[in-house]
PDB file of C-alpha atoms and ligand atoms in Angstrom:
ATOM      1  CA  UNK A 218      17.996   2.145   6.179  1.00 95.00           C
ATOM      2  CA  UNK A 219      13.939   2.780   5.687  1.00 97.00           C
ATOM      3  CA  UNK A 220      12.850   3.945   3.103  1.00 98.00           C
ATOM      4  CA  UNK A 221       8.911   5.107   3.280  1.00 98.00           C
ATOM      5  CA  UNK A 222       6.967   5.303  -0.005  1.00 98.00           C
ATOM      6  CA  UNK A 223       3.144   6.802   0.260  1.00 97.00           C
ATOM      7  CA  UNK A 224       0.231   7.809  -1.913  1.00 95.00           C
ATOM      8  CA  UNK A 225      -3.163   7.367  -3.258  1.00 93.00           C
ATOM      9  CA  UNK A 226      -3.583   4.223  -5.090  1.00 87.00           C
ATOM     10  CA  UNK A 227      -2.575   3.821  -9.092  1.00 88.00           C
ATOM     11  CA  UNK A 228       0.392   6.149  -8.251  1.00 94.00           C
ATOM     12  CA  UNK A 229       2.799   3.086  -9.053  1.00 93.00           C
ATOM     13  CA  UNK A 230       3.890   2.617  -5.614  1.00 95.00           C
ATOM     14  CA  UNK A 231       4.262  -0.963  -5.435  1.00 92.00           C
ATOM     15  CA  UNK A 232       6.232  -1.393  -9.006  1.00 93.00           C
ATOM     16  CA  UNK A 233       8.381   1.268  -8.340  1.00 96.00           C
ATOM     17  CA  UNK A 234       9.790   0.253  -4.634  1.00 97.00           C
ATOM     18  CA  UNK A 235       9.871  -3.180  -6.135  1.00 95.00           C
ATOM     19  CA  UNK A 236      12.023  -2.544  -8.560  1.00 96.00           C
ATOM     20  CA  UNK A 237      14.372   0.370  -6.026  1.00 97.00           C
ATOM     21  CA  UNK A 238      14.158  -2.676  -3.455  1.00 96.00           C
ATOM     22  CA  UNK A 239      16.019  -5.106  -6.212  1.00 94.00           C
ATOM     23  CA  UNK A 240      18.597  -2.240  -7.456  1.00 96.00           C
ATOM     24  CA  UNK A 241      19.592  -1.435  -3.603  1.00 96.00           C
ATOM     25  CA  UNK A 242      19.047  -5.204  -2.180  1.00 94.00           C
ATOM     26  CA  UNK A 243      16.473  -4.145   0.422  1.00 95.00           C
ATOM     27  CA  UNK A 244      13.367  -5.693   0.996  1.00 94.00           C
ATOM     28  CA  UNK A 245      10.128  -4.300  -0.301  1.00 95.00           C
ATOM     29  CA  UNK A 246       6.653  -4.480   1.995  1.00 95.00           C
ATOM     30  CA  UNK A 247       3.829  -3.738   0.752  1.00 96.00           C
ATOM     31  CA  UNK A 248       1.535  -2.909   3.733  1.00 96.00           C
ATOM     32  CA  UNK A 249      -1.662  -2.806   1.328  1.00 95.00           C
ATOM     33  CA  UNK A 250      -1.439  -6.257   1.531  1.00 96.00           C
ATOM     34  CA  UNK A 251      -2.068  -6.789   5.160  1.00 97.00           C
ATOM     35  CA  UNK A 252      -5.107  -4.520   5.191  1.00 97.00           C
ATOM     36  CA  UNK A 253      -6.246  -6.886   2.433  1.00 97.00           C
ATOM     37  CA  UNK A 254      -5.555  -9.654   4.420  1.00 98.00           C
ATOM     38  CA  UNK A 255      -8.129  -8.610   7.065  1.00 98.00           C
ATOM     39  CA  UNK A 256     -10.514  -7.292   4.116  1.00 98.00           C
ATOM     40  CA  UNK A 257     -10.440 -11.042   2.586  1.00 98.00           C
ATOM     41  CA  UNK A 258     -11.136 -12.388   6.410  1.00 98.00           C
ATOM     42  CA  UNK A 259     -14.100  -9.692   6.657  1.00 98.00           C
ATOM     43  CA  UNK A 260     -15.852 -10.897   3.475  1.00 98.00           C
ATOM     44  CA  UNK A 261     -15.196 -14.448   4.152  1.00 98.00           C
ATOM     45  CA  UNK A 262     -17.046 -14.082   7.553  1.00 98.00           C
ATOM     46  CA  UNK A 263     -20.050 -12.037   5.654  1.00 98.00           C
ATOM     47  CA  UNK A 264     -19.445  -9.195   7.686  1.00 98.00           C
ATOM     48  CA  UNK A 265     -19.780  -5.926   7.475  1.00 98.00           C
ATOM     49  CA  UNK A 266     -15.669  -4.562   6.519  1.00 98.00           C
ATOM     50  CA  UNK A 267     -16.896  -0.488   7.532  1.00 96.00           C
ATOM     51  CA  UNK A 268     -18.402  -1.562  10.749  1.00 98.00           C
ATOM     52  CA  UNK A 269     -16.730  -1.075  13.532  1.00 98.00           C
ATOM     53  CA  UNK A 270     -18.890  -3.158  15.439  1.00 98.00           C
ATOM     54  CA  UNK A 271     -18.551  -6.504  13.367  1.00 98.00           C
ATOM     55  CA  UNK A 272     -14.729  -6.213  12.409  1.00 98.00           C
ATOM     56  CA  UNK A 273     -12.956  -5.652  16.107  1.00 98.00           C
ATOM     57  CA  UNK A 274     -14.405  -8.947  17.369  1.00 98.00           C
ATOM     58  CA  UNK A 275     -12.811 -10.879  14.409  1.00 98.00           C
ATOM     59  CA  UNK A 276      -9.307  -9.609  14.967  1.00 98.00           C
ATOM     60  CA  UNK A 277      -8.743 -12.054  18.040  1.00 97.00           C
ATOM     61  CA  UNK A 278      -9.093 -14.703  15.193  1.00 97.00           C
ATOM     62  CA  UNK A 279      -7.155 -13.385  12.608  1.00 97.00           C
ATOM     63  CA  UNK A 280      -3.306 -14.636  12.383  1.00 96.00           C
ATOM     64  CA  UNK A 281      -1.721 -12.435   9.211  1.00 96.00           C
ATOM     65  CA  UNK A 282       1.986 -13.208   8.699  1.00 95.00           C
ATOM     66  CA  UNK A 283       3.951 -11.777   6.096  1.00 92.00           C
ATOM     67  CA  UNK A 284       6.965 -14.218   4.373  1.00 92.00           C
ATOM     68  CA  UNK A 285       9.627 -13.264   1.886  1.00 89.00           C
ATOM     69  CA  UNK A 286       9.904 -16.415  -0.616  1.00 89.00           C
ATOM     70  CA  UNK A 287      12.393 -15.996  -2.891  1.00 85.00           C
ATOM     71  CA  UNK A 288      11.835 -12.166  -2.935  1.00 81.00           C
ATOM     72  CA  UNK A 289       8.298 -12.090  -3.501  1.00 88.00           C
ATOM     73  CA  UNK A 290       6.351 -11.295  -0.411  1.00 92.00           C
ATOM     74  CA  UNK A 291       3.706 -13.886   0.456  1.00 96.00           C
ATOM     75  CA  UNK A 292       0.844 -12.974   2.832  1.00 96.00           C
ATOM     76  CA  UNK A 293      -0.996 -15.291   5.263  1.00 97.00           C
ATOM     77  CA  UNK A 294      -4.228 -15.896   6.383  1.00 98.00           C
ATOM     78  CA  UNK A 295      -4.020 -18.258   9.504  1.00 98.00           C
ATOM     79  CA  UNK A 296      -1.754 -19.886   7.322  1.00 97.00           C
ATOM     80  CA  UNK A 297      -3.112 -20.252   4.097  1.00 98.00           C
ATOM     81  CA  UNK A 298      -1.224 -18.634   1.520  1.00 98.00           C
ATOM     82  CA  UNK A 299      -3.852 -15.650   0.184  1.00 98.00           C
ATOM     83  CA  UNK A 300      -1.196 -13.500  -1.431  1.00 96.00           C
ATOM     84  CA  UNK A 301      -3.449 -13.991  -4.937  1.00 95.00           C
ATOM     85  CA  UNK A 302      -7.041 -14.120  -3.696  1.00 97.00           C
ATOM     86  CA  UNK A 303      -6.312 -10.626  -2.109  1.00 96.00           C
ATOM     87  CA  UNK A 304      -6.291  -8.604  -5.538  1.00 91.00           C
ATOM     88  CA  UNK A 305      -9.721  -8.423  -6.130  1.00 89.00           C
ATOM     89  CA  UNK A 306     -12.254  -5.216  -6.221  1.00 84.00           C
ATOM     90  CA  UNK A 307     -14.112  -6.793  -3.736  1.00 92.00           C
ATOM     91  CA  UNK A 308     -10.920  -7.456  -1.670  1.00 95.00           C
ATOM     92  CA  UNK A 309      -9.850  -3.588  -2.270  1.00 89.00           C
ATOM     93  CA  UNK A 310     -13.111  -2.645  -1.229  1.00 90.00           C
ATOM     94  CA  UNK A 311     -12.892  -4.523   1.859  1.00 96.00           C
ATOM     95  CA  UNK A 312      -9.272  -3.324   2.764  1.00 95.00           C
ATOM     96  CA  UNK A 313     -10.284   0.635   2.202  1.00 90.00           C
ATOM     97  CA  UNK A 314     -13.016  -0.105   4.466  1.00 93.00           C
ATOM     98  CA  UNK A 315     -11.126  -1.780   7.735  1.00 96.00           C
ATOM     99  CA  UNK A 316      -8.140   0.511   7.080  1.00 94.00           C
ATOM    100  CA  UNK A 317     -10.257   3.086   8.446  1.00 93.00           C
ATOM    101  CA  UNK A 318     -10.845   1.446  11.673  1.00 96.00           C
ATOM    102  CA  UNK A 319      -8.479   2.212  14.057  1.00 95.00           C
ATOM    103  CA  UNK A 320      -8.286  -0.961  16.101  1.00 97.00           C
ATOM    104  CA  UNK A 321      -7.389  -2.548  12.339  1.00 97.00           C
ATOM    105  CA  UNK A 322      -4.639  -0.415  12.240  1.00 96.00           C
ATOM    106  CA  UNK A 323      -2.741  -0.695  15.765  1.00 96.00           C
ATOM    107  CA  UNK A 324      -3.455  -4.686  15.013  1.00 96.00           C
ATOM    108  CA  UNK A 325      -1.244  -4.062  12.067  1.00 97.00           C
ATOM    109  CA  UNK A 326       1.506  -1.708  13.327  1.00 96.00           C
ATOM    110  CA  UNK A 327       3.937  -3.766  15.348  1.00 92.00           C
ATOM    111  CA  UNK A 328       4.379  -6.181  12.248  1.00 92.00           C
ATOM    112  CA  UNK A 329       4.872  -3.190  10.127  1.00 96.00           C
ATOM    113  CA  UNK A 330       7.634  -1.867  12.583  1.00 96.00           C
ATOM    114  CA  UNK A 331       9.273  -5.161  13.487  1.00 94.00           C
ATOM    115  CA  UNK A 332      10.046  -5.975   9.751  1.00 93.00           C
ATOM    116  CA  UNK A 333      11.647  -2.771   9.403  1.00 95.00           C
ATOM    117  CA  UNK A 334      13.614  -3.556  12.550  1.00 94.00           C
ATOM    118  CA  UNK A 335      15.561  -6.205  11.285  1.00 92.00           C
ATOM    119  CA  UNK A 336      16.134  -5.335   7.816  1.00 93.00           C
ATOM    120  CA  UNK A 337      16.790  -2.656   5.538  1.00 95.00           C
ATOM    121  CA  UNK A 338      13.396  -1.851   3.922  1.00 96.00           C
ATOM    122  CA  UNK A 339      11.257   0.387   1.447  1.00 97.00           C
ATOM    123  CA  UNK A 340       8.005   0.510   2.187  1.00 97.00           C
ATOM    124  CA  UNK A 341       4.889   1.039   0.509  1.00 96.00           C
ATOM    125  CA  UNK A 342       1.184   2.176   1.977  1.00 95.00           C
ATOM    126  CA  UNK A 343      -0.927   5.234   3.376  1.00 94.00           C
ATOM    127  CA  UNK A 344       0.982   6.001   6.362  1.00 95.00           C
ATOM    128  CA  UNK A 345       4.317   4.760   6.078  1.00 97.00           C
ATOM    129  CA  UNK A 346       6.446   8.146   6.459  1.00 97.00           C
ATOM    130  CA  UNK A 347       3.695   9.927   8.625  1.00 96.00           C
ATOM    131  CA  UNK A 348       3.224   6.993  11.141  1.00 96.00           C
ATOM    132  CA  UNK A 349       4.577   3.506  10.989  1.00 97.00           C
ATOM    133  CA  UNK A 350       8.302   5.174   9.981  1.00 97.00           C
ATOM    134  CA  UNK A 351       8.904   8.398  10.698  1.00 97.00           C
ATOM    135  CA  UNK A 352      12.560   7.739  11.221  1.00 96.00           C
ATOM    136  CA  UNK A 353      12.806   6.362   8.119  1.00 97.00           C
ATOM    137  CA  UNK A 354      15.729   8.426   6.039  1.00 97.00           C
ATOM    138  CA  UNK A 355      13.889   9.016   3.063  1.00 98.00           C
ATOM    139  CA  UNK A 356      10.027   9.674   2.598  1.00 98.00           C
ATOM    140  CA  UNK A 357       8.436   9.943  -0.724  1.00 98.00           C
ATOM    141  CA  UNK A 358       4.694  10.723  -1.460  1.00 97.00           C
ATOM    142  CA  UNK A 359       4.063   9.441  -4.933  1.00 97.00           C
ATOM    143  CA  UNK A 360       1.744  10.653  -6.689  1.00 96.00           C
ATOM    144  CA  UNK A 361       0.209  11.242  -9.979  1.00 97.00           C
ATOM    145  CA  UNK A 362      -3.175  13.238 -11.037  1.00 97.00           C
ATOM    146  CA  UNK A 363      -6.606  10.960 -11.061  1.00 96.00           C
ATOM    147  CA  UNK A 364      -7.170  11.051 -14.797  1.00 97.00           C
ATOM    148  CA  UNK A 365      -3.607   9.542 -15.388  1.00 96.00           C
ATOM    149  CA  UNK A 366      -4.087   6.984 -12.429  1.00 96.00           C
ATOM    150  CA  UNK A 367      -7.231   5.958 -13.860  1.00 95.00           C
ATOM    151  CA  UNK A 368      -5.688   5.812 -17.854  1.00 95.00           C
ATOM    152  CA  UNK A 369      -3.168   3.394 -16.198  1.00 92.00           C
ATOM    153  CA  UNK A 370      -5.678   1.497 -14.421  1.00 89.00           C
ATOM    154  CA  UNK A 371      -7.936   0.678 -17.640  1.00 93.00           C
ATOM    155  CA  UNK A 372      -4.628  -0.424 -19.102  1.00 91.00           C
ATOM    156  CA  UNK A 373      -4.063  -2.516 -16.738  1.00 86.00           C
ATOM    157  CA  UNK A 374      -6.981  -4.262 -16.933  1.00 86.00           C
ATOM    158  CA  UNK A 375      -7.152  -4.616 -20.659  1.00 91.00           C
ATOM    159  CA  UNK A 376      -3.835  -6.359 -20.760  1.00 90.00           C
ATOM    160  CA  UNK A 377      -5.170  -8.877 -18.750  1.00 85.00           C
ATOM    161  CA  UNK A 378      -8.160  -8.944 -20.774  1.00 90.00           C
ATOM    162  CA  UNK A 379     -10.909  -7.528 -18.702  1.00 85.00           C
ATOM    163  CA  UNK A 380     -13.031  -4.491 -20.557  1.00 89.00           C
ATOM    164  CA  UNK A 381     -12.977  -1.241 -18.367  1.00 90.00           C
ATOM    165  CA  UNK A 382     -14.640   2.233 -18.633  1.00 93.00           C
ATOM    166  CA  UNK A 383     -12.474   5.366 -18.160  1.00 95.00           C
ATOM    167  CA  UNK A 384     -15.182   6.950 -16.795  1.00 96.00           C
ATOM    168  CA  UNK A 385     -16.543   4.519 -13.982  1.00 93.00           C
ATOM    169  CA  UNK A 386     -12.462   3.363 -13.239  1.00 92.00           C
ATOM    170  CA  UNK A 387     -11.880   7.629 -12.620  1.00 95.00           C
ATOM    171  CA  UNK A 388     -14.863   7.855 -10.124  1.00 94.00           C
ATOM    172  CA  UNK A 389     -13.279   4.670  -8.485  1.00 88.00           C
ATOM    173  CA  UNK A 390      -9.954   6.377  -7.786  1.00 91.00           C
ATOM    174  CA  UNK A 391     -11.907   9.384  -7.339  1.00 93.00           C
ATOM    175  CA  UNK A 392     -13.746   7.644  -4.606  1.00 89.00           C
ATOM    176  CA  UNK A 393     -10.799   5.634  -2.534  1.00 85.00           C
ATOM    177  CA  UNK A 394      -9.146   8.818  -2.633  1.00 90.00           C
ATOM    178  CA  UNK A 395     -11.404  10.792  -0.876  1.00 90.00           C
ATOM    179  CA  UNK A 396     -11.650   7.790   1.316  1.00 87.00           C
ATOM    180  CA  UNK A 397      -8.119   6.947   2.201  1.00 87.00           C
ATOM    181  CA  UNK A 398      -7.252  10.893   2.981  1.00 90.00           C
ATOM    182  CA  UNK A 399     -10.489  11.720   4.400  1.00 91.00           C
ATOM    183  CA  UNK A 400     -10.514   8.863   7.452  1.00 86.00           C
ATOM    184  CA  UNK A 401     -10.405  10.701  10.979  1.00 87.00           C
ATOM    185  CA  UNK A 402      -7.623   8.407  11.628  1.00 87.00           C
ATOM    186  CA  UNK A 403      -4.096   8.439  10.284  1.00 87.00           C
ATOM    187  CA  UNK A 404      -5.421   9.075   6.743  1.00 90.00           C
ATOM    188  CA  UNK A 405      -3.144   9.645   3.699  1.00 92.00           C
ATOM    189  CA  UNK A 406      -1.073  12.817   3.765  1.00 92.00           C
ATOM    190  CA  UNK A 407       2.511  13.915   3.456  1.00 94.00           C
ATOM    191  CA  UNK A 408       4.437  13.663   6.132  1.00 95.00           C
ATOM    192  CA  UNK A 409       6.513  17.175   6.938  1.00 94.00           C
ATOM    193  CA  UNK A 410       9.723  15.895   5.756  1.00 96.00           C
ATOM    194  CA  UNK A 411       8.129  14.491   2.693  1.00 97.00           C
ATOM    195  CA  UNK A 412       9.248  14.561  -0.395  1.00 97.00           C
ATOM    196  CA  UNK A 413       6.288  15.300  -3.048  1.00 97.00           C
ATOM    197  CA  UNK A 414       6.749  13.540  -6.666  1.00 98.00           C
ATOM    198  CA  UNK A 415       4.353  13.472  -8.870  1.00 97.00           C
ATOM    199  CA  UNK A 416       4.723  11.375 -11.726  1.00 97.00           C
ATOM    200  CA  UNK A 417       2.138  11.944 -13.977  1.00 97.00           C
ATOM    201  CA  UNK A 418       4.810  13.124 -16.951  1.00 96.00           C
ATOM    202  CA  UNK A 419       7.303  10.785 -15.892  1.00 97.00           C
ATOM    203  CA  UNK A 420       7.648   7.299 -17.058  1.00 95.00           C
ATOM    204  CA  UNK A 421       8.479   4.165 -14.804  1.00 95.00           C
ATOM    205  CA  UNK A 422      11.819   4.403 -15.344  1.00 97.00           C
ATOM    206  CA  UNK A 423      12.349   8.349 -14.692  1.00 98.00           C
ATOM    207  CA  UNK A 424      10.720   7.609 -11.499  1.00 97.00           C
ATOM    208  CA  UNK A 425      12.837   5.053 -10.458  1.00 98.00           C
ATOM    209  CA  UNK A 426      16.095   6.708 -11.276  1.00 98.00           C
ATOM    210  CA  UNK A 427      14.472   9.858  -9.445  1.00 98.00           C
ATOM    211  CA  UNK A 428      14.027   7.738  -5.903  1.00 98.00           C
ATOM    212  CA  UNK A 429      16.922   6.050  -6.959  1.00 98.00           C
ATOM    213  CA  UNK A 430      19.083   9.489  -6.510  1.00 97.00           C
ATOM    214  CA  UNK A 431      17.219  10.186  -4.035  1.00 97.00           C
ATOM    215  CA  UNK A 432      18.709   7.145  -2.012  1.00 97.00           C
ATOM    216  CA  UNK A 433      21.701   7.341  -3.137  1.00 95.00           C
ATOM    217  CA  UNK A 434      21.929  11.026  -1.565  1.00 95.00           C
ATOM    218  CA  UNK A 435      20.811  10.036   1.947  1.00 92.00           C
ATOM    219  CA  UNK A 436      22.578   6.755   2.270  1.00 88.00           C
ATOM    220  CA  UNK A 437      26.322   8.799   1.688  1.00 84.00           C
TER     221      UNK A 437
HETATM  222  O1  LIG K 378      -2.088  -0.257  -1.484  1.00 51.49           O
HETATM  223  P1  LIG K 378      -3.344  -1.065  -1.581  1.00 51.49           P
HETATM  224  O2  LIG K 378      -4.269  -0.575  -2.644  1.00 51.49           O
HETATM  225  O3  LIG K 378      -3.095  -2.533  -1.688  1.00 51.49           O
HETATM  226  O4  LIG K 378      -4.086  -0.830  -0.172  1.00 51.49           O
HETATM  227  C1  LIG K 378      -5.358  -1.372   0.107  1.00 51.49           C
HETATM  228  C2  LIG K 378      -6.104  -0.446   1.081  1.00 51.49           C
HETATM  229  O5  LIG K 378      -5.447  -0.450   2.346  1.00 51.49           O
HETATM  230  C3  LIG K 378      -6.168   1.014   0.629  1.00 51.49           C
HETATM  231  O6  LIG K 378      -7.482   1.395   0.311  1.00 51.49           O
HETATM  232  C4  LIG K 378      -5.701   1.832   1.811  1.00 51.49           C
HETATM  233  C5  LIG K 378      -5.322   0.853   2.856  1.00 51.49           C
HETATM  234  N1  LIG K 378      -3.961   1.050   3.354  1.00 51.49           N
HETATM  235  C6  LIG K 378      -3.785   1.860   4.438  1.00 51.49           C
HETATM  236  O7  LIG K 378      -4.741   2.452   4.925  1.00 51.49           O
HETATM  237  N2  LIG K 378      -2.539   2.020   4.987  1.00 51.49           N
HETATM  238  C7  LIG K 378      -1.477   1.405   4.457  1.00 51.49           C
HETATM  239  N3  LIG K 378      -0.275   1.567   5.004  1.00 51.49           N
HETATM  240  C8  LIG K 378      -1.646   0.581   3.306  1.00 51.49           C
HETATM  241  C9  LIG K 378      -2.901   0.425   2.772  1.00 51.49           C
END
């Protein structure tokens, strides 16, 4: 069974298939990861991650692999081990950037759909139920309005101890928004059999018992 999770970032994708992936005993992917991968590889090589131009060439020397190590998925860099050094703004930049490019994205797609081949997955991104699965048996969009993406986002960050501005961390999700649903190619949008939840009033846990039932309905 696939199960295809999409939306904007902040939405609480990856926590939320995370923790359906552990109540059903699937495996969780989180595709953000892999455009990461190539955004880390970009900025490494001081080029330029929205240029078409300076990004295709480096794809010949990119290896990304994607391991499951005791249920935590590990991402690598021509075999270094990068699955922490990819969570930075810079990094996130970087990734929104070369996700855009469609060359980036065909690189990507065969992994995407060969993991999902051989195991029963949920899987988190942009493009998941649109593209990459559209088989899959169950397709959320998940989704939650900007100001509440962005509350969650400074809260974030404070529990780890870094200061953050509601108002600059709102024009950031503002901003990747309009980026990841405005690309010409294969940008963010709900696939027609799509299921729309927005969870701005719901907590964590109503959401997962909401996708939860929602599984639970399609795999009977
Ligand atoms: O989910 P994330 O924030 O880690 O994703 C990083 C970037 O990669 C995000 O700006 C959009 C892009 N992305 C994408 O275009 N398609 C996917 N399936 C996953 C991520």
């Amino acid at each position: 069974m696939k199960i295809a999770i999409d939306g904007p970032a902040g939405a609480g994708k990856s926590a939320t298939a995370k923790a359906v992936a552990k109540e059903l005993g699937f495996i969780y992917v989180d595709t953000g990861a892999l455009y990461r991968g190539i955004g880390l590889y970009v900025i490494r090589k001081g080029a330029k991650a929205s240029s078409i131009e300076e990004v295709v060439p480096l794809l010949a020397e990119i290896k990304i692999e994607m391991k499951h190590i005791e249920n935590e998925q590990h991402i690598f860099l021509n075999g270094e081990d990068v699955s922490g050094l990819i969570r930075t703004e810079s990094v996130s930049a970087a990734a929104s950037d070369v996700s855009a490019i469609p060359a980036v994205r065909d690189f990507l797609f065969d992994m995407q759909r060969d993991i999902a081949e051989k195991n029963d997955v949920i899987m988190d991104g942009r493009d998941i139920g649109t593209v990459v699965l559209p088989d899959a048996e169950l397709k959320i969009f998940l989704t939650a309005k900007p100001e509440v993406r962005a509350e969650r986002r400074v809260k974030q960050l404070l529990e780890k101890g870094i200061e953050a501005n509601f108002d600059d961390v709102l024009a950031d999700v503002i901003q990747r928004d309009y980026n990841d649903s405005h690309r010409d190619f294969r940008p963010l949008k709900l696939a027609e059999d799509g299921i729309l939840l927005d969870n701005s009033e719901l907590s964590f846990e109503e959401t997962f018992e909401k996708i939860i039932s929602l599984a639970k309905e399609r795999m009977a």
